[in-house]
Amino acid sequence: MKELERKLGYQFNNKALLINALTHSSYANENRDEGVPSNERLEFLGDSVLGFAAAKHLYAVEPAMPEGRMTRLRAELVCEQSLHGVAQDLGLGEYLRMGHGEERNGGRQRISILADAVEAVIAAIFLDGGIEPAERFVERMVLSPESVEAHHASDYKTELQELVQQRPDQLLRYIAAGESGPDHDKLFMSDVSLNGEVIGRGSGKTKKEAEQAAAREALRKLTK
């Protein structure tokens, strides 16, 4: 467990909490006589701690982001696929206590099981050390600047649309502004205009990427 604690960046005072977080229901079911608890209750708690930590973080680092976009971005950051990635980074599957049948069926690689285990670990850290170490873990493993930026960049167009819709009769339009390079390595340019005035220009390997880049530039101008 010391190696896992090193990966988590947290040393448990009560090791039983970490063991509980790593105990899948299949293991608990096979050891009912011992009264072994599964990590399902911790998973329930960890989901709430994770949601709170993500909401608090986004509120602090994205002061200009509308509520609707924050809600969507939080959902993307804490989704099952995202948590599965965290579990893979930690090598969490090898530490799980799992029933023989579930293990034979590939449970240690199952996305849902690994994502649930991450939530259970978050809850275990919270119960053992309080909200601060739990938040630090979430910020380091789930809400890294690279992760937030990757999700953020996927939908600048929606964020820009929400911003301009706060005033009536606003018209956004994306306009192809040219392309360059050979066919196998083209670079596309795009402008975005607001009520006929260009407010952002961007480029990208696809037209969609160019529009997202243009929307990002527009957001910077409108929110600074």
Short mmCIF file of C-alpha atoms in Angstrom, two decimals, residues 6-210:
data_model
loop_
_atom_site.label_atom_id
_atom_site.label_comp_id
_atom_site.label_asym_id
_atom_site.label_seq_id
_atom_site.Cartn_x
_atom_site.Cartn_y
_atom_site.Cartn_z
CA ARG A 6 3.06 7.51 -2.88
CA LYS A 7 1.15 7.65 -6.17
CA LEU A 8 -1.85 9.20 -4.43
CA GLY A 9 0.33 11.80 -2.76
CA TYR A 10 -1.35 11.04 0.55
CA GLN A 11 -0.43 8.83 3.52
CA PHE A 12 -3.39 7.37 5.38
CA ASN A 13 -3.68 7.46 9.15
CA ASN A 14 -6.40 4.81 8.96
CA LYS A 15 -5.24 2.25 6.40
CA ALA A 16 -8.58 0.45 6.68
CA LEU A 17 -10.22 3.29 4.75
CA LEU A 18 -7.91 2.79 1.80
CA ILE A 19 -8.45 -0.97 1.89
CA ASN A 20 -12.20 -0.39 1.97
CA ALA A 21 -11.93 1.95 -1.04
CA LEU A 22 -10.17 -0.80 -2.99
CA THR A 23 -12.71 -3.53 -2.15
CA HIS A 24 -15.07 -4.31 -5.03
CA SER A 25 -18.54 -5.66 -4.25
CA SER A 26 -17.61 -9.01 -5.84
CA TYR A 27 -14.93 -9.52 -3.19
CA ALA A 28 -17.31 -8.49 -0.41
CA ASN A 29 -19.92 -10.94 -1.70
CA GLU A 30 -17.42 -13.80 -1.71
CA ASN A 31 -16.38 -12.98 1.87
CA ARG A 32 -19.74 -12.33 3.51
CA ASP A 33 -18.85 -14.49 6.50
CA GLU A 34 -16.06 -12.05 7.33
CA GLY A 35 -18.37 -9.03 7.03
CA VAL A 36 -16.09 -7.36 4.48
CA PRO A 37 -17.62 -4.05 3.32
CA SER A 38 -17.47 -3.05 -0.34
CA ASN A 39 -16.46 0.39 -1.58
CA GLU A 40 -19.97 1.29 -2.78
CA ARG A 41 -20.77 3.64 0.13
CA LEU A 42 -17.41 5.36 -0.30
CA GLU A 43 -18.10 5.68 -4.02
CA PHE A 44 -21.38 7.46 -3.20
CA LEU A 45 -19.61 9.93 -0.92
CA GLY A 46 -16.66 10.39 -3.24
CA ASP A 47 -18.94 11.40 -6.09
CA SER A 48 -20.17 14.37 -4.02
CA VAL A 49 -16.70 15.34 -2.80
CA LEU A 50 -15.41 15.23 -6.38
CA GLY A 51 -18.30 17.35 -7.64
CA PHE A 52 -17.76 19.93 -4.92
CA ALA A 53 -14.00 20.12 -5.50
CA ALA A 54 -14.47 20.49 -9.27
CA ALA A 55 -17.14 23.19 -8.88
CA LYS A 56 -15.02 25.15 -6.39
CA HIS A 57 -11.96 24.91 -8.63
CA LEU A 58 -13.76 26.07 -11.78
CA TYR A 59 -15.44 28.93 -9.91
CA ALA A 60 -12.02 30.16 -8.79
CA VAL A 61 -10.02 29.71 -12.01
CA GLU A 62 -12.71 30.65 -14.57
CA PRO A 63 -14.24 33.92 -13.28
CA ALA A 64 -15.72 34.86 -16.66
CA MET A 65 -17.26 31.47 -17.46
CA PRO A 66 -21.09 31.35 -17.51
CA GLU A 67 -22.86 28.96 -15.15
CA GLY A 68 -24.10 26.71 -17.94
CA ARG A 69 -20.62 26.24 -19.38
CA MET A 70 -19.16 25.57 -15.91
CA THR A 71 -21.79 22.88 -15.40
CA ARG A 72 -20.91 21.17 -18.68
CA LEU A 73 -17.17 21.49 -18.14
CA ARG A 74 -17.44 20.02 -14.64
CA ALA A 75 -19.44 17.09 -16.04
CA GLU A 76 -16.79 16.45 -18.69
CA LEU A 77 -13.93 16.60 -16.19
CA VAL A 78 -15.50 14.18 -13.69
CA CYS A 79 -17.10 11.78 -16.17
CA GLU A 80 -16.44 8.05 -16.17
CA GLN A 81 -13.89 8.22 -18.98
CA SER A 82 -11.94 10.96 -17.21
CA LEU A 83 -11.84 9.00 -13.94
CA HIS A 84 -10.84 5.88 -15.83
CA GLY A 85 -7.83 7.81 -17.11
CA VAL A 86 -6.94 8.77 -13.53
CA ALA A 87 -7.19 5.12 -12.46
CA GLN A 88 -4.88 4.08 -15.30
CA ASP A 89 -2.34 6.75 -14.34
CA LEU A 90 -2.36 5.37 -10.79
CA GLY A 91 -2.32 1.72 -11.86
CA LEU A 92 -5.31 1.37 -9.55
CA GLY A 93 -6.58 -1.87 -11.07
CA GLU A 94 -3.69 -3.92 -9.69
CA TYR A 95 -4.52 -2.85 -6.12
CA LEU A 96 -8.24 -3.74 -6.20
CA ARG A 97 -9.60 -6.55 -4.05
CA MET A 98 -11.90 -8.41 -6.42
CA GLY A 99 -13.88 -11.63 -6.53
CA HIS A 100 -12.52 -14.51 -8.59
CA GLY A 101 -15.37 -14.44 -11.10
CA GLU A 102 -15.14 -10.70 -11.71
CA GLU A 103 -11.38 -10.92 -12.10
CA ARG A 104 -11.70 -13.71 -14.67
CA ASN A 105 -14.12 -11.50 -16.60
CA GLY A 106 -11.59 -8.67 -16.86
CA GLY A 107 -12.86 -6.61 -13.94
CA ARG A 108 -9.48 -5.04 -13.27
CA GLN A 109 -9.67 -3.33 -16.65
CA ARG A 110 -13.39 -2.50 -16.59
CA ILE A 111 -13.91 1.23 -17.05
CA SER A 112 -16.84 1.55 -14.65
CA ILE A 113 -15.11 -0.38 -11.86
CA LEU A 114 -11.95 1.70 -12.10
CA ALA A 115 -13.85 4.99 -12.24
CA ASP A 116 -15.90 3.99 -9.19
CA ALA A 117 -12.71 3.07 -7.34
CA VAL A 118 -11.28 6.54 -7.95
CA GLU A 119 -14.40 8.08 -6.35
CA ALA A 120 -14.07 5.69 -3.42
CA VAL A 121 -10.42 6.66 -2.92
CA ILE A 122 -11.39 10.35 -2.93
CA ALA A 123 -13.93 9.65 -0.19
CA ALA A 124 -11.38 7.66 1.80
CA ILE A 125 -8.93 10.57 1.68
CA PHE A 126 -11.72 12.95 2.73
CA LEU A 127 -12.74 10.80 5.70
CA ASP A 128 -9.15 10.26 6.77
CA GLY A 129 -7.77 13.78 6.39
CA GLY A 130 -10.59 16.18 5.62
CA ILE A 131 -11.54 18.21 2.58
CA GLU A 132 -8.16 19.86 1.96
CA PRO A 133 -6.14 16.73 1.04
CA ALA A 134 -9.13 15.45 -0.93
CA GLU A 135 -9.23 18.68 -2.92
CA ARG A 136 -5.47 18.58 -3.50
CA PHE A 137 -5.78 15.07 -4.89
CA VAL A 138 -8.66 16.06 -7.18
CA GLU A 139 -6.85 19.16 -8.42
CA ARG A 140 -3.65 17.23 -9.14
CA MET A 141 -5.15 14.12 -10.72
CA VAL A 142 -8.47 15.25 -12.22
CA LEU A 143 -8.29 19.04 -12.62
CA SER A 144 -4.75 19.57 -13.86
CA PRO A 145 -4.34 22.70 -16.02
CA GLU A 146 -3.72 20.46 -19.04
CA SER A 147 -6.93 18.51 -18.44
CA VAL A 148 -9.06 21.62 -17.91
CA GLU A 149 -7.60 23.27 -21.00
CA ALA A 150 -8.17 20.17 -23.13
CA HIS A 151 -11.85 20.01 -22.17
CA HIS A 152 -12.23 23.78 -22.25
CA ALA A 153 -10.82 24.01 -25.75
CA SER A 154 -13.34 21.50 -27.06
CA ASP A 155 -16.24 23.95 -26.87
CA TYR A 156 -15.21 27.60 -27.07
CA LYS A 157 -17.96 28.10 -29.65
CA THR A 158 -20.67 27.16 -27.16
CA GLU A 159 -19.16 29.42 -24.51
CA LEU A 160 -19.03 32.35 -26.94
CA GLN A 161 -22.63 31.73 -28.01
CA GLU A 162 -23.79 31.77 -24.39
CA LEU A 163 -21.92 34.99 -23.73
CA VAL A 164 -23.36 36.95 -26.64
CA GLN A 165 -26.88 35.61 -26.02
CA GLN A 166 -26.95 37.54 -22.75
CA ARG A 167 -27.95 40.51 -24.91
CA PRO A 168 -30.80 40.34 -27.44
CA ASP A 169 -30.41 40.52 -31.22
CA GLN A 170 -26.76 39.41 -31.32
CA LEU A 171 -25.68 37.57 -34.47
CA LEU A 172 -22.59 35.37 -34.53
CA ARG A 173 -21.21 34.08 -37.81
CA TYR A 174 -18.17 31.96 -38.68
CA ILE A 175 -16.51 32.74 -42.00
CA ALA A 176 -13.80 30.74 -43.79
CA ALA A 177 -10.79 33.07 -44.09
CA GLY A 178 -8.54 30.95 -46.30
CA GLU A 179 -6.27 27.96 -46.17
CA SER A 180 -2.62 27.21 -46.81
CA GLY A 181 -0.23 24.31 -47.16
CA PRO A 182 -0.25 21.09 -49.19
CA ASP A 183 -3.29 18.83 -49.33
CA HIS A 184 -1.86 16.40 -46.77
CA ASP A 185 -1.02 19.16 -44.27
CA LYS A 186 -3.46 22.01 -44.74
CA LEU A 187 -3.94 24.87 -42.29
CA PHE A 188 -7.40 26.43 -42.25
CA MET A 189 -8.22 29.97 -41.12
CA SER A 190 -11.56 31.16 -39.79
CA ASP A 191 -13.04 34.48 -38.66
CA VAL A 192 -15.93 34.93 -36.26
CA SER A 193 -18.02 38.08 -36.54
CA LEU A 194 -20.49 39.65 -34.15
CA ASN A 195 -23.17 41.72 -35.85
CA GLY A 196 -20.95 41.98 -38.94
CA GLU A 197 -17.74 42.96 -37.10
CA VAL A 198 -14.87 40.47 -36.94
CA ILE A 199 -14.03 39.81 -33.29
CA GLY A 200 -11.74 36.80 -33.59
CA ARG A 201 -9.53 34.89 -36.02
CA GLY A 202 -8.09 31.43 -35.60
CA SER A 203 -6.34 28.64 -37.44
CA GLY A 204 -6.27 24.88 -37.19
CA LYS A 205 -5.70 21.60 -38.98
CA THR A 206 -9.45 21.34 -39.64
CA LYS A 207 -12.17 23.90 -40.23
CA LYS A 208 -13.68 22.98 -36.86
CA GLU A 209 -10.39 23.60 -35.06
CA ALA A 210 -10.04 26.96 -36.81
#
